[in-house]
Structures are given as structure tokens and as C-alpha cells.
mmCIF file of N, CA and C in Angstrom:
data_model
loop_
_atom_site.group_PDB
_atom_site.id
_atom_site.type_symbol
_atom_site.label_atom_id
_atom_site.label_comp_id
_atom_site.label_asym_id
_atom_site.label_seq_id
_atom_site.Cartn_x
_atom_site.Cartn_y
_atom_site.Cartn_z
ATOM 1 N N VAL L 1 41.589 -20.135 33.131
ATOM 2 C CA VAL L 1 40.580 -19.663 32.202
ATOM 3 C C VAL L 1 41.064 -18.352 31.585
ATOM 4 N N HIS L 2 40.950 -18.260 30.302
ATOM 5 C CA HIS L 2 41.350 -17.061 29.572
ATOM 6 C C HIS L 2 40.569 -15.855 30.091
ATOM 7 N N ALA L 3 41.177 -14.684 30.097
ATOM 8 C CA ALA L 3 40.558 -13.482 30.666
ATOM 9 C C ALA L 3 39.211 -13.160 30.031
ATOM 10 N N PHE L 4 39.049 -13.369 28.742
ATOM 11 C CA PHE L 4 37.781 -13.049 28.087
ATOM 12 C C PHE L 4 36.706 -14.085 28.386
ATOM 13 N N MET L 5 37.117 -15.326 28.573
ATOM 14 C CA MET L 5 36.145 -16.410 28.641
ATOM 15 C C MET L 5 35.169 -16.328 29.799
ATOM 16 N N LYS L 6 35.641 -16.068 30.998
ATOM 17 C CA LYS L 6 34.738 -16.149 32.140
ATOM 18 C C LYS L 6 33.574 -15.159 32.025
ATOM 19 N N PRO L 7 33.823 -13.855 31.853
ATOM 20 C CA PRO L 7 32.677 -12.970 31.643
ATOM 21 C C PRO L 7 32.087 -13.156 30.252
ATOM 22 N N GLY L 8 32.906 -13.608 29.307
ATOM 23 C CA GLY L 8 32.467 -13.743 27.928
ATOM 24 C C GLY L 8 31.420 -14.801 27.712
ATOM 25 N N LEU L 9 31.502 -15.919 28.417
ATOM 26 C CA LEU L 9 30.520 -16.985 28.234
ATOM 27 C C LEU L 9 29.128 -16.523 28.643
ATOM 28 N N GLU L 10 29.034 -15.830 29.764
ATOM 29 C CA GLU L 10 27.737 -15.308 30.202
ATOM 30 C C GLU L 10 27.228 -14.255 29.221
ATOM 31 N N LEU L 11 28.112 -13.393 28.764
ATOM 32 C CA LEU L 11 27.739 -12.375 27.782
ATOM 33 C C LEU L 11 27.214 -13.027 26.511
ATOM 34 N N LEU L 12 27.927 -14.003 25.985
ATOM 35 C CA LEU L 12 27.494 -14.679 24.762
ATOM 36 C C LEU L 12 26.157 -15.374 24.953
ATOM 37 N N SER L 13 25.970 -15.991 26.084
ATOM 38 C CA SER L 13 24.694 -16.636 26.382
ATOM 39 C C SER L 13 23.557 -15.619 26.361
ATOM 40 N N ASN L 14 23.774 -14.469 26.963
ATOM 41 C CA ASN L 14 22.752 -13.418 26.984
ATOM 42 C C ASN L 14 22.507 -12.846 25.589
ATOM 43 N N LEU L 15 23.560 -12.647 24.824
ATOM 44 C CA LEU L 15 23.418 -12.073 23.486
ATOM 45 C C LEU L 15 22.682 -13.013 22.531
ATOM 46 N N LEU L 16 22.952 -14.297 22.631
ATOM 47 C CA LEU L 16 22.346 -15.259 21.705
ATOM 48 C C LEU L 16 20.951 -15.696 22.142
ATOM 49 N N GLY L 17 20.687 -15.666 23.433
ATOM 50 C CA GLY L 17 19.354 -15.995 23.938
ATOM 51 C C GLY L 17 18.847 -17.338 23.442
ATOM 52 N N PRO L 18 17.623 -17.372 22.882
ATOM 53 C CA PRO L 18 17.018 -18.648 22.485
ATOM 54 C C PRO L 18 17.676 -19.308 21.276
ATOM 55 N N ASP L 19 18.584 -18.608 20.587
ATOM 56 C CA ASP L 19 19.299 -19.218 19.458
ATOM 57 C C ASP L 19 20.370 -20.198 19.927
ATOM 58 N N LEU L 20 20.749 -20.102 21.190
ATOM 59 C CA LEU L 20 21.858 -20.879 21.739
ATOM 60 C C LEU L 20 21.424 -22.290 22.120
ATOM 61 N N LEU L 21 22.188 -23.279 21.660
ATOM 62 C CA LEU L 21 21.965 -24.671 22.037
ATOM 63 C C LEU L 21 22.993 -25.173 23.040
ATOM 64 N N ASN L 22 24.245 -24.724 22.873
ATOM 65 C CA ASN L 22 25.312 -25.188 23.757
ATOM 66 C C ASN L 22 26.438 -24.155 23.742
ATOM 67 N N LEU L 23 27.094 -24.002 24.906
ATOM 68 C CA LEU L 23 28.180 -23.035 25.043
ATOM 69 C C LEU L 23 29.169 -23.568 26.058
ATOM 70 N N ASN L 24 30.436 -23.662 25.664
ATOM 71 C CA ASN L 24 31.479 -24.068 26.598
ATOM 72 C C ASN L 24 32.833 -23.604 26.073
ATOM 73 N N HIS L 25 33.869 -23.915 26.808
ATOM 74 C CA HIS L 25 35.221 -23.584 26.364
ATOM 75 C C HIS L 25 36.149 -24.743 26.665
ATOM 76 N N HIS L 26 37.157 -24.852 25.825
ATOM 77 C CA HIS L 26 38.134 -25.921 25.952
ATOM 78 C C HIS L 26 39.402 -25.460 25.236
ATOM 79 N N HIS L 27 40.552 -25.583 25.870
ATOM 80 C CA HIS L 27 41.838 -25.198 25.280
ATOM 81 C C HIS L 27 41.809 -23.769 24.719
ATOM 82 N N ASN L 28 41.318 -22.842 25.520
ATOM 83 C CA ASN L 28 41.276 -21.413 25.162
ATOM 84 C C ASN L 28 40.449 -21.109 23.914
ATOM 85 N N THR L 29 39.514 -21.966 23.577
ATOM 86 C CA THR L 29 38.591 -21.719 22.472
ATOM 87 C C THR L 29 37.173 -21.804 23.007
ATOM 88 N N ILE L 30 36.343 -20.850 22.602
ATOM 89 C CA ILE L 30 34.925 -20.865 22.956
ATOM 90 C C ILE L 30 34.197 -21.670 21.891
ATOM 91 N N PHE L 31 33.344 -22.591 22.316
ATOM 92 C CA PHE L 31 32.541 -23.406 21.410
ATOM 93 C C PHE L 31 31.076 -23.043 21.597
ATOM 94 N N VAL L 32 30.423 -22.654 20.506
ATOM 95 C CA VAL L 32 29.034 -22.220 20.532
ATOM 96 C C VAL L 32 28.265 -23.045 19.511
ATOM 97 N N GLN L 33 27.161 -23.649 19.942
ATOM 98 C CA GLN L 33 26.282 -24.353 19.005
ATOM 99 C C GLN L 33 24.945 -23.626 18.972
ATOM 100 N N ILE L 34 24.454 -23.363 17.748
ATOM 101 C CA ILE L 34 23.203 -22.638 17.567
ATOM 102 C C ILE L 34 22.323 -23.350 16.541
ATOM 103 N N TYR L 35 21.092 -22.862 16.419
ATOM 104 C CA TYR L 35 20.190 -23.357 15.385
ATOM 105 C C TYR L 35 20.655 -22.863 14.016
ATOM 106 N N PRO L 36 20.439 -23.644 12.956
ATOM 107 C CA PRO L 36 20.895 -23.245 11.615
ATOM 108 C C PRO L 36 20.363 -21.881 11.163
ATOM 109 N N ALA L 37 19.138 -21.556 11.485
ATOM 110 C CA ALA L 37 18.543 -20.287 11.050
ATOM 111 C C ALA L 37 19.192 -19.077 11.718
ATOM 112 N N SER L 38 20.018 -19.291 12.723
ATOM 113 C CA SER L 38 20.614 -18.199 13.502
ATOM 114 C C SER L 38 22.034 -17.833 13.073
ATOM 115 N N ILE L 39 22.545 -18.449 12.028
ATOM 116 C CA ILE L 39 23.950 -18.255 11.635
ATOM 117 C C ILE L 39 24.298 -16.788 11.400
ATOM 118 N N VAL L 40 23.562 -16.115 10.539
ATOM 119 C CA VAL L 40 23.909 -14.729 10.200
ATOM 120 C C VAL L 40 23.761 -13.818 11.412
ATOM 121 N N ARG L 41 22.719 -14.014 12.198
ATOM 122 C CA ARG L 41 22.524 -13.204 13.410
ATOM 123 C C ARG L 41 23.696 -13.389 14.371
ATOM 124 N N ALA L 42 24.089 -14.638 14.621
ATOM 125 C CA ALA L 42 25.189 -14.914 15.554
ATOM 126 C C ALA L 42 26.509 -14.358 15.040
ATOM 127 N N LEU L 43 26.798 -14.567 13.759
ATOM 128 C CA LEU L 43 28.051 -14.047 13.197
ATOM 129 C C LEU L 43 28.106 -12.521 13.293
ATOM 130 N N THR L 44 26.980 -11.867 13.063
ATOM 131 C CA THR L 44 26.932 -10.409 13.155
ATOM 132 C C THR L 44 27.171 -9.939 14.583
ATOM 133 N N ILE L 45 26.562 -10.610 15.546
ATOM 134 C CA ILE L 45 26.787 -10.279 16.959
ATOM 135 C C ILE L 45 28.258 -10.462 17.315
ATOM 136 N N PHE L 46 28.823 -11.602 16.937
ATOM 137 C CA PHE L 46 30.216 -11.885 17.289
ATOM 138 C C PHE L 46 31.166 -10.872 16.657
ATOM 139 N N ARG L 47 30.860 -10.438 15.444
ATOM 140 C CA ARG L 47 31.718 -9.463 14.768
ATOM 141 C C ARG L 47 31.558 -8.055 15.346
ATOM 142 N N ASP L 48 30.322 -7.627 15.597
ATOM 143 C CA ASP L 48 30.042 -6.219 15.884
ATOM 144 C C ASP L 48 29.995 -5.832 17.357
ATOM 145 N N HIS L 49 29.679 -6.766 18.241
ATOM 146 C CA HIS L 49 29.594 -6.410 19.651
ATOM 147 C C HIS L 49 31.001 -6.082 20.165
ATOM 148 N N PRO L 50 31.174 -4.921 20.804
ATOM 149 C CA PRO L 50 32.534 -4.496 21.204
ATOM 150 C C PRO L 50 33.224 -5.432 22.196
ATOM 151 N N GLU L 51 32.470 -6.170 22.983
ATOM 152 C CA GLU L 51 33.099 -7.105 23.923
ATOM 153 C C GLU L 51 33.415 -8.447 23.276
ATOM 154 N N CYS L 52 33.019 -8.611 22.027
ATOM 155 C CA CYS L 52 33.353 -9.828 21.275
ATOM 156 C C CYS L 52 34.436 -9.520 20.246
ATOM 157 N N SER L 53 34.097 -8.719 19.264
ATOM 158 C CA SER L 53 35.051 -8.274 18.222
ATOM 159 C C SER L 53 35.719 -9.425 17.492
ATOM 160 N N PHE L 54 34.944 -10.463 17.158
ATOM 161 C CA PHE L 54 35.470 -11.555 16.332
ATOM 162 C C PHE L 54 35.388 -11.095 14.883
ATOM 163 N N ARG L 55 36.401 -10.355 14.452
ATOM 164 C CA ARG L 55 36.347 -9.694 13.156
ATOM 165 C C ARG L 55 37.018 -10.471 12.036
ATOM 166 N N GLN L 56 37.577 -11.629 12.351
ATOM 167 C CA GLN L 56 38.202 -12.436 11.309
ATOM 168 C C GLN L 56 37.547 -13.806 11.238
ATOM 169 N N LEU L 57 36.994 -14.112 10.072
ATOM 170 C CA LEU L 57 36.521 -15.463 9.794
ATOM 171 C C LEU L 57 37.715 -16.230 9.251
ATOM 172 N N ILE L 58 38.197 -17.177 10.012
ATOM 173 C CA ILE L 58 39.380 -17.941 9.615
ATOM 174 C C ILE L 58 39.014 -19.009 8.600
ATOM 175 N N ASP L 59 37.894 -19.714 8.851
ATOM 176 C CA ASP L 59 37.529 -20.840 7.999
ATOM 177 C C ASP L 59 36.099 -21.255 8.301
ATOM 178 N N ILE L 60 35.512 -21.946 7.352
ATOM 179 C CA ILE L 60 34.255 -22.662 7.565
ATOM 180 C C ILE L 60 34.522 -24.069 7.071
ATOM 181 N N THR L 61 34.133 -25.047 7.846
ATOM 182 C CA THR L 61 34.336 -26.429 7.421
ATOM 183 C C THR L 61 33.103 -27.243 7.770
ATOM 184 N N ALA L 62 33.070 -28.451 7.289
ATOM 185 C CA ALA L 62 31.950 -29.343 7.578
ATOM 186 C C ALA L 62 32.493 -30.708 7.981
ATOM 187 N N VAL L 63 31.776 -31.345 8.872
ATOM 188 C CA VAL L 63 32.069 -32.716 9.269
ATOM 189 C C VAL L 63 30.851 -33.535 8.900
ATOM 190 N N ASP L 64 31.057 -34.641 8.206
ATOM 191 C CA ASP L 64 29.955 -35.469 7.713
ATOM 192 C C ASP L 64 29.790 -36.695 8.607
ATOM 193 N N TYR L 65 28.606 -36.795 9.209
ATOM 194 C CA TYR L 65 28.225 -37.966 10.000
ATOM 195 C C TYR L 65 27.074 -38.639 9.271
ATOM 196 N N PRO L 66 27.332 -39.465 8.239
ATOM 197 C CA PRO L 66 26.261 -40.006 7.394
ATOM 198 C C PRO L 66 25.240 -40.869 8.140
ATOM 199 N N GLU L 67 25.581 -41.353 9.310
ATOM 200 C CA GLU L 67 24.651 -42.199 10.057
ATOM 201 C C GLU L 67 23.597 -41.396 10.818
ATOM 202 N N TYR L 68 23.732 -40.069 10.893
ATOM 203 C CA TYR L 68 22.787 -39.222 11.625
ATOM 204 C C TYR L 68 21.840 -38.503 10.683
ATOM 205 N N LYS L 69 20.647 -38.193 11.172
ATOM 206 C CA LYS L 69 19.673 -37.446 10.373
ATOM 207 C C LYS L 69 20.221 -36.068 10.009
ATOM 208 N N SER L 70 20.747 -35.343 10.992
ATOM 209 C CA SER L 70 21.429 -34.064 10.730
ATOM 210 C C SER L 70 22.901 -34.388 10.538
ATOM 211 N N ARG L 71 23.226 -34.827 9.339
ATOM 212 C CA ARG L 71 24.528 -35.454 9.106
ATOM 213 C C ARG L 71 25.696 -34.477 9.028
ATOM 214 N N PHE L 72 25.433 -33.190 8.757
ATOM 215 C CA PHE L 72 26.525 -32.236 8.608
ATOM 216 C C PHE L 72 26.636 -31.312 9.809
ATOM 217 N N LYS L 73 27.831 -31.267 10.375
ATOM 218 C CA LYS L 73 28.155 -30.261 11.388
ATOM 219 C C LYS L 73 28.969 -29.201 10.655
ATOM 220 N N ILE L 74 28.430 -27.975 10.605
ATOM 221 C CA ILE L 74 29.112 -26.864 9.967
ATOM 222 C C ILE L 74 29.826 -26.090 11.073
ATOM 223 N N VAL L 75 31.111 -25.805 10.865
ATOM 224 C CA VAL L 75 31.923 -25.146 11.875
ATOM 225 C C VAL L 75 32.524 -23.864 11.290
ATOM 226 N N TYR L 76 32.211 -22.740 11.935
ATOM 227 C CA TYR L 76 32.759 -21.436 11.570
ATOM 228 C C TYR L 76 33.832 -21.093 12.600
ATOM 229 N N HIS L 77 35.078 -20.903 12.152
ATOM 230 C CA HIS L 77 36.183 -20.566 13.047
ATOM 231 C C HIS L 77 36.419 -19.057 12.989
ATOM 232 N N LEU L 78 36.303 -18.406 14.144
ATOM 233 C CA LEU L 78 36.451 -16.951 14.237
ATOM 234 C C LEU L 78 37.608 -16.591 15.156
ATOM 235 N N LEU L 79 38.159 -15.395 14.932
ATOM 236 C CA LEU L 79 39.262 -14.908 15.753
ATOM 237 C C LEU L 79 39.010 -13.452 16.125
ATOM 238 N N SER L 80 39.201 -13.143 17.406
ATOM 239 C CA SER L 80 39.200 -11.765 17.886
ATOM 240 C C SER L 80 40.639 -11.386 18.190
ATOM 241 N N HIS L 81 41.206 -10.508 17.375
ATOM 242 C CA HIS L 81 42.577 -10.043 17.606
ATOM 243 C C HIS L 81 42.644 -9.186 18.874
ATOM 244 N N ILE L 82 41.608 -8.404 19.104
ATOM 245 C CA ILE L 82 41.575 -7.503 20.265
ATOM 246 C C ILE L 82 41.650 -8.290 21.569
ATOM 247 N N HIS L 83 40.901 -9.383 21.637
ATOM 248 C CA HIS L 83 40.850 -10.183 22.868
ATOM 249 C C HIS L 83 41.750 -11.420 22.817
ATOM 250 N N ASN L 84 42.460 -11.604 21.698
ATOM 251 C CA ASN L 84 43.298 -12.787 21.529
ATOM 252 C C ASN L 84 42.502 -14.051 21.864
ATOM 253 N N GLN L 85 41.351 -14.171 21.199
ATOM 254 C CA GLN L 85 40.404 -15.238 21.528
ATOM 255 C C GLN L 85 39.898 -15.908 20.253
ATOM 256 N N ARG L 86 39.756 -17.218 20.301
ATOM 257 C CA ARG L 86 39.185 -17.996 19.193
ATOM 258 C C ARG L 86 37.796 -18.484 19.576
ATOM 259 N N LEU L 87 36.957 -18.627 18.553
ATOM 260 C CA LEU L 87 35.594 -19.101 18.764
ATOM 261 C C LEU L 87 35.236 -20.046 17.630
ATOM 262 N N ALA L 88 34.635 -21.170 17.969
ATOM 263 C CA ALA L 88 34.123 -22.116 16.974
ATOM 264 C C ALA L 88 32.600 -22.126 17.086
ATOM 265 N N LEU L 89 31.947 -21.654 16.050
ATOM 266 C CA LEU L 89 30.490 -21.613 15.985
ATOM 267 C C LEU L 89 30.022 -22.801 15.164
ATOM 268 N N THR L 90 29.132 -23.624 15.721
ATOM 269 C CA THR L 90 28.679 -24.818 15.013
ATOM 270 C C THR L 90 27.164 -24.861 14.903
ATOM 271 N N THR L 91 26.725 -25.566 13.865
ATOM 272 C CA THR L 91 25.315 -25.877 13.700
ATOM 273 C C THR L 91 25.214 -27.204 12.973
ATOM 274 N N LEU L 92 24.068 -27.849 13.094
ATOM 275 C CA LEU L 92 23.844 -29.148 12.460
ATOM 276 C C LEU L 92 22.732 -29.018 11.425
ATOM 277 N N ILE L 93 22.955 -29.619 10.241
ATOM 278 C CA ILE L 93 21.927 -29.622 9.205
ATOM 279 C C ILE L 93 21.855 -30.993 8.544
ATOM 280 N N ASP L 94 20.739 -31.249 7.886
ATOM 281 C CA ASP L 94 20.607 -32.492 7.123
ATOM 282 C C ASP L 94 21.056 -32.254 5.684
ATOM 283 N N GLU L 95 20.837 -33.248 4.830
ATOM 284 C CA GLU L 95 21.318 -33.168 3.445
ATOM 285 C C GLU L 95 20.587 -32.143 2.595
ATOM 286 N N VAL L 96 19.373 -31.790 2.953
ATOM 287 C CA VAL L 96 18.570 -30.911 2.092
ATOM 288 C C VAL L 96 18.378 -29.509 2.650
ATOM 289 N N THR L 97 18.747 -29.261 3.895
ATOM 290 C CA THR L 97 18.543 -27.956 4.509
ATOM 291 C C THR L 97 19.643 -26.987 4.098
ATOM 292 N N PRO L 98 19.277 -25.899 3.409
ATOM 293 C CA PRO L 98 20.295 -24.895 3.075
ATOM 294 C C PRO L 98 20.547 -23.973 4.267
ATOM 295 N N LEU L 99 21.723 -23.381 4.275
ATOM 296 C CA LEU L 99 22.076 -22.374 5.278
ATOM 297 C C LEU L 99 22.061 -20.996 4.624
ATOM 298 N N GLN L 100 21.829 -19.984 5.427
ATOM 299 C CA GLN L 100 21.950 -18.615 4.931
ATOM 300 C C GLN L 100 23.432 -18.334 4.719
ATOM 301 N N SER L 101 23.779 -17.731 3.608
ATOM 302 C CA SER L 101 25.168 -17.409 3.325
ATOM 303 C C SER L 101 25.706 -16.410 4.344
ATOM 304 N N ALA L 102 26.952 -16.601 4.726
ATOM 305 C CA ALA L 102 27.619 -15.689 5.652
ATOM 306 C C ALA L 102 28.323 -14.553 4.915
ATOM 307 N N THR L 103 28.176 -14.478 3.595
ATOM 308 C CA THR L 103 28.882 -13.459 2.827
ATOM 309 C C THR L 103 28.427 -12.042 3.153
ATOM 310 N N SER L 104 27.219 -11.887 3.686
ATOM 311 C CA SER L 104 26.767 -10.545 4.077
ATOM 312 C C SER L 104 27.492 -10.045 5.328
ATOM 313 N N VAL L 105 28.069 -10.967 6.085
ATOM 314 C CA VAL L 105 28.792 -10.614 7.307
ATOM 315 C C VAL L 105 30.303 -10.634 7.058
ATOM 316 N N PHE L 106 30.771 -11.673 6.397
ATOM 317 C CA PHE L 106 32.189 -11.829 6.068
ATOM 318 C C PHE L 106 32.302 -12.135 4.575
ATOM 319 N N GLU L 107 32.792 -11.192 3.813
ATOM 320 C CA GLU L 107 32.898 -11.363 2.364
ATOM 321 C C GLU L 107 33.749 -12.573 1.992
ATOM 322 N N CYS L 108 34.745 -12.875 2.815
ATOM 323 C CA CYS L 108 35.637 -14.002 2.528
ATOM 324 C C CYS L 108 34.928 -15.353 2.591
ATOM 325 N N ALA L 109 33.702 -15.399 3.109
ATOM 326 C CA ALA L 109 32.940 -16.651 3.156
ATOM 327 C C ALA L 109 32.579 -17.148 1.763
ATOM 328 N N ASN L 110 32.661 -16.282 0.772
ATOM 329 C CA ASN L 110 32.275 -16.617 -0.596
ATOM 330 C C ASN L 110 32.949 -17.902 -1.081
ATOM 331 N N TRP L 111 34.264 -17.924 -1.106
ATOM 332 C CA TRP L 111 34.989 -19.080 -1.638
ATOM 333 C C TRP L 111 34.836 -20.298 -0.737
ATOM 334 N N ILE L 112 34.791 -20.081 0.557
ATOM 335 C CA ILE L 112 34.689 -21.212 1.489
ATOM 336 C C ILE L 112 33.333 -21.897 1.336
ATOM 337 N N GLU L 113 32.265 -21.119 1.201
ATOM 338 C CA GLU L 113 30.940 -21.706 1.000
ATOM 339 C C GLU L 113 30.850 -22.420 -0.352
ATOM 340 N N ARG L 114 31.515 -21.881 -1.354
ATOM 341 C CA ARG L 114 31.550 -22.565 -2.648
ATOM 342 C C ARG L 114 32.228 -23.925 -2.518
ATOM 343 N N GLU L 115 33.284 -23.986 -1.737
ATOM 344 C CA GLU L 115 33.983 -25.246 -1.509
ATOM 345 C C GLU L 115 33.075 -26.252 -0.793
ATOM 346 N N LEU L 116 32.345 -25.791 0.228
ATOM 347 C CA LEU L 116 31.437 -26.681 0.950
ATOM 348 C C LEU L 116 30.312 -27.179 0.055
ATOM 349 N N TRP L 117 29.814 -26.307 -0.815
ATOM 350 C CA TRP L 117 28.781 -26.725 -1.751
ATOM 351 C C TRP L 117 29.328 -27.745 -2.739
ATOM 352 N N ASP L 118 30.513 -27.478 -3.267
ATOM 353 C CA ASP L 118 31.114 -28.349 -4.270
ATOM 354 C C ASP L 118 31.475 -29.719 -3.701
ATOM 355 N N LEU L 119 32.022 -29.764 -2.503
ATOM 356 C CA LEU L 119 32.508 -31.030 -1.953
ATOM 357 C C LEU L 119 31.488 -31.793 -1.113
ATOM 358 N N PHE L 120 30.556 -31.075 -0.461
ATOM 359 C CA PHE L 120 29.579 -31.736 0.408
ATOM 360 C C PHE L 120 28.148 -31.621 -0.112
ATOM 361 N N GLY L 121 27.889 -30.725 -1.044
ATOM 362 C CA GLY L 121 26.530 -30.507 -1.532
ATOM 363 C C GLY L 121 25.699 -29.606 -0.631
ATOM 364 N N ILE L 122 26.334 -28.893 0.278
ATOM 365 C CA ILE L 122 25.638 -27.982 1.198
ATOM 366 C C ILE L 122 25.332 -26.693 0.441
ATOM 367 N N THR L 123 24.054 -26.310 0.426
ATOM 368 C CA THR L 123 23.685 -25.094 -0.307
ATOM 369 C C THR L 123 23.544 -23.911 0.648
ATOM 370 N N PHE L 124 23.728 -22.712 0.093
ATOM 371 C CA PHE L 124 23.690 -21.480 0.875
ATOM 372 C C PHE L 124 22.750 -20.480 0.195
ATOM 373 N N HIS L 125 21.684 -20.097 0.922
ATOM 374 C CA HIS L 125 20.762 -19.067 0.432
ATOM 375 C C HIS L 125 21.492 -17.744 0.299
ATOM 376 N N ASP L 126 21.150 -16.987 -0.738
ATOM 377 C CA ASP L 126 21.669 -15.636 -0.968
ATOM 378 C C ASP L 126 23.177 -15.589 -1.190
ATOM 379 N N HIS L 127 23.767 -16.700 -1.608
ATOM 380 C CA HIS L 127 25.183 -16.674 -1.965
ATOM 381 C C HIS L 127 25.317 -15.969 -3.312
ATOM 382 N N PRO L 128 26.281 -15.054 -3.456
ATOM 383 C CA PRO L 128 26.371 -14.274 -4.692
ATOM 384 C C PRO L 128 26.874 -15.040 -5.922
ATOM 385 N N ASP L 129 27.488 -16.211 -5.727
ATOM 386 C CA ASP L 129 28.085 -16.900 -6.877
ATOM 387 C C ASP L 129 28.317 -18.380 -6.546
ATOM 388 N N LEU L 130 27.260 -19.100 -6.239
ATOM 389 C CA LEU L 130 27.404 -20.495 -5.812
ATOM 390 C C LEU L 130 27.593 -21.395 -7.036
ATOM 391 N N ARG L 131 28.850 -21.648 -7.353
ATOM 392 C CA ARG L 131 29.196 -22.532 -8.465
ATOM 393 C C ARG L 131 30.429 -23.332 -8.073
ATOM 394 N N ARG L 132 30.671 -24.381 -8.840
ATOM 395 C CA ARG L 132 31.790 -25.278 -8.520
ATOM 396 C C ARG L 132 33.112 -24.515 -8.474
ATOM 397 N N ILE L 133 33.972 -24.978 -7.563
ATOM 398 C CA ILE L 133 35.265 -24.335 -7.395
ATOM 399 C C ILE L 133 36.413 -25.334 -7.492
ATOM 400 N N LEU L 134 36.144 -26.626 -7.210
ATOM 401 C CA LEU L 134 37.201 -27.636 -7.199
ATOM 402 C C LEU L 134 36.940 -28.800 -8.154
ATOM 403 N N THR L 135 35.693 -29.153 -8.364
ATOM 404 C CA THR L 135 35.400 -30.307 -9.204
ATOM 405 C C THR L 135 34.818 -29.861 -10.536
ATOM 406 N N ASP L 136 34.829 -30.762 -11.502
ATOM 407 C CA ASP L 136 34.291 -30.489 -12.826
ATOM 408 C C ASP L 136 32.760 -30.487 -12.770
ATOM 409 N N TYR L 137 32.140 -29.709 -13.645
ATOM 410 C CA TYR L 137 30.683 -29.632 -13.650
ATOM 411 C C TYR L 137 30.015 -30.953 -13.990
ATOM 412 N N GLY L 138 30.730 -31.871 -14.590
ATOM 413 C CA GLY L 138 30.178 -33.199 -14.875
ATOM 414 C C GLY L 138 30.313 -34.165 -13.708
ATOM 415 N N PHE L 139 30.920 -33.712 -12.598
ATOM 416 C CA PHE L 139 31.150 -34.575 -11.437
ATOM 417 C C PHE L 139 29.824 -35.086 -10.879
ATOM 418 N N GLY L 140 29.742 -36.382 -10.609
ATOM 419 C CA GLY L 140 28.503 -37.002 -10.175
ATOM 420 C C GLY L 140 28.373 -37.216 -8.690
ATOM 421 N N GLY L 141 29.256 -36.653 -7.876
ATOM 422 C CA GLY L 141 29.220 -36.880 -6.430
ATOM 423 C C GLY L 141 28.318 -35.945 -5.703
#
């Protein structure tokens, strides 16, 4: 078990409290699942808490499970350089539920959220510039 993980899992559980749905680790990566409304709170905790220090948002991606009611799994990949630790933060949403933009926590989320909106139709509240980035405005998908 990675040095950060053993005390870190309990710490993360305590920090997230009722927002936490699932927490585990696999292949030196911490996996955290939370409620959609908790995204900005969790990202802020992971970035700012000194025992976490996940200060780099590597990527945000989505996995589409069209057969499920909450068809989109949104995955935020974070890195703590200080602890040499990776974290995957996930949440599940349906086709119409928007997420709060992560741009207030990580400015680099801007382009990634635009990509998710353009390719999957996932909307983000309070995004500073949610417009197409890859497809034409006449695209019907």
C-alpha cells in the first residue's frame, strides 16, 4: 500500500463525510465516488487540504452507459506531486443533470468541460465560456 493511501483513505472519508459514496484504492490510485452536487466542494478539499495537495487536474472524462438511468460517469483525474499520488474522482449523472463547473477550482477545466459538453452534451453551471470546441455549430448529435 502506498504510504499516503493507508492514512489517506480514512482522512478522505472524514473530510468528505456524507458526500462520499465509495472510496477505495487500486494500483496506487485512490478512487472516490461522490454525489454530483459535491464536485466543487470535493475538488477544493483535495486541492487545498495540506495532507492531500492534489494541485494538478490532469483530465476530466466521461464514460457513457446508455442503458442506465444515470448514463454518464464523469471522472476527474488528479495528481499530488507532493505525495506522488493519483486520485480519480467520479460521479454519475443522467442526460439532463448539469454539473457545477470546476473552473472555479482548476482554471484548466475550462477547455475540458467544453469538450465534454460538445461531445457528450453534458452541461456545466457557471462555466465561463461553454461553447463548441470540436464540432460545428450545425452538428446534430
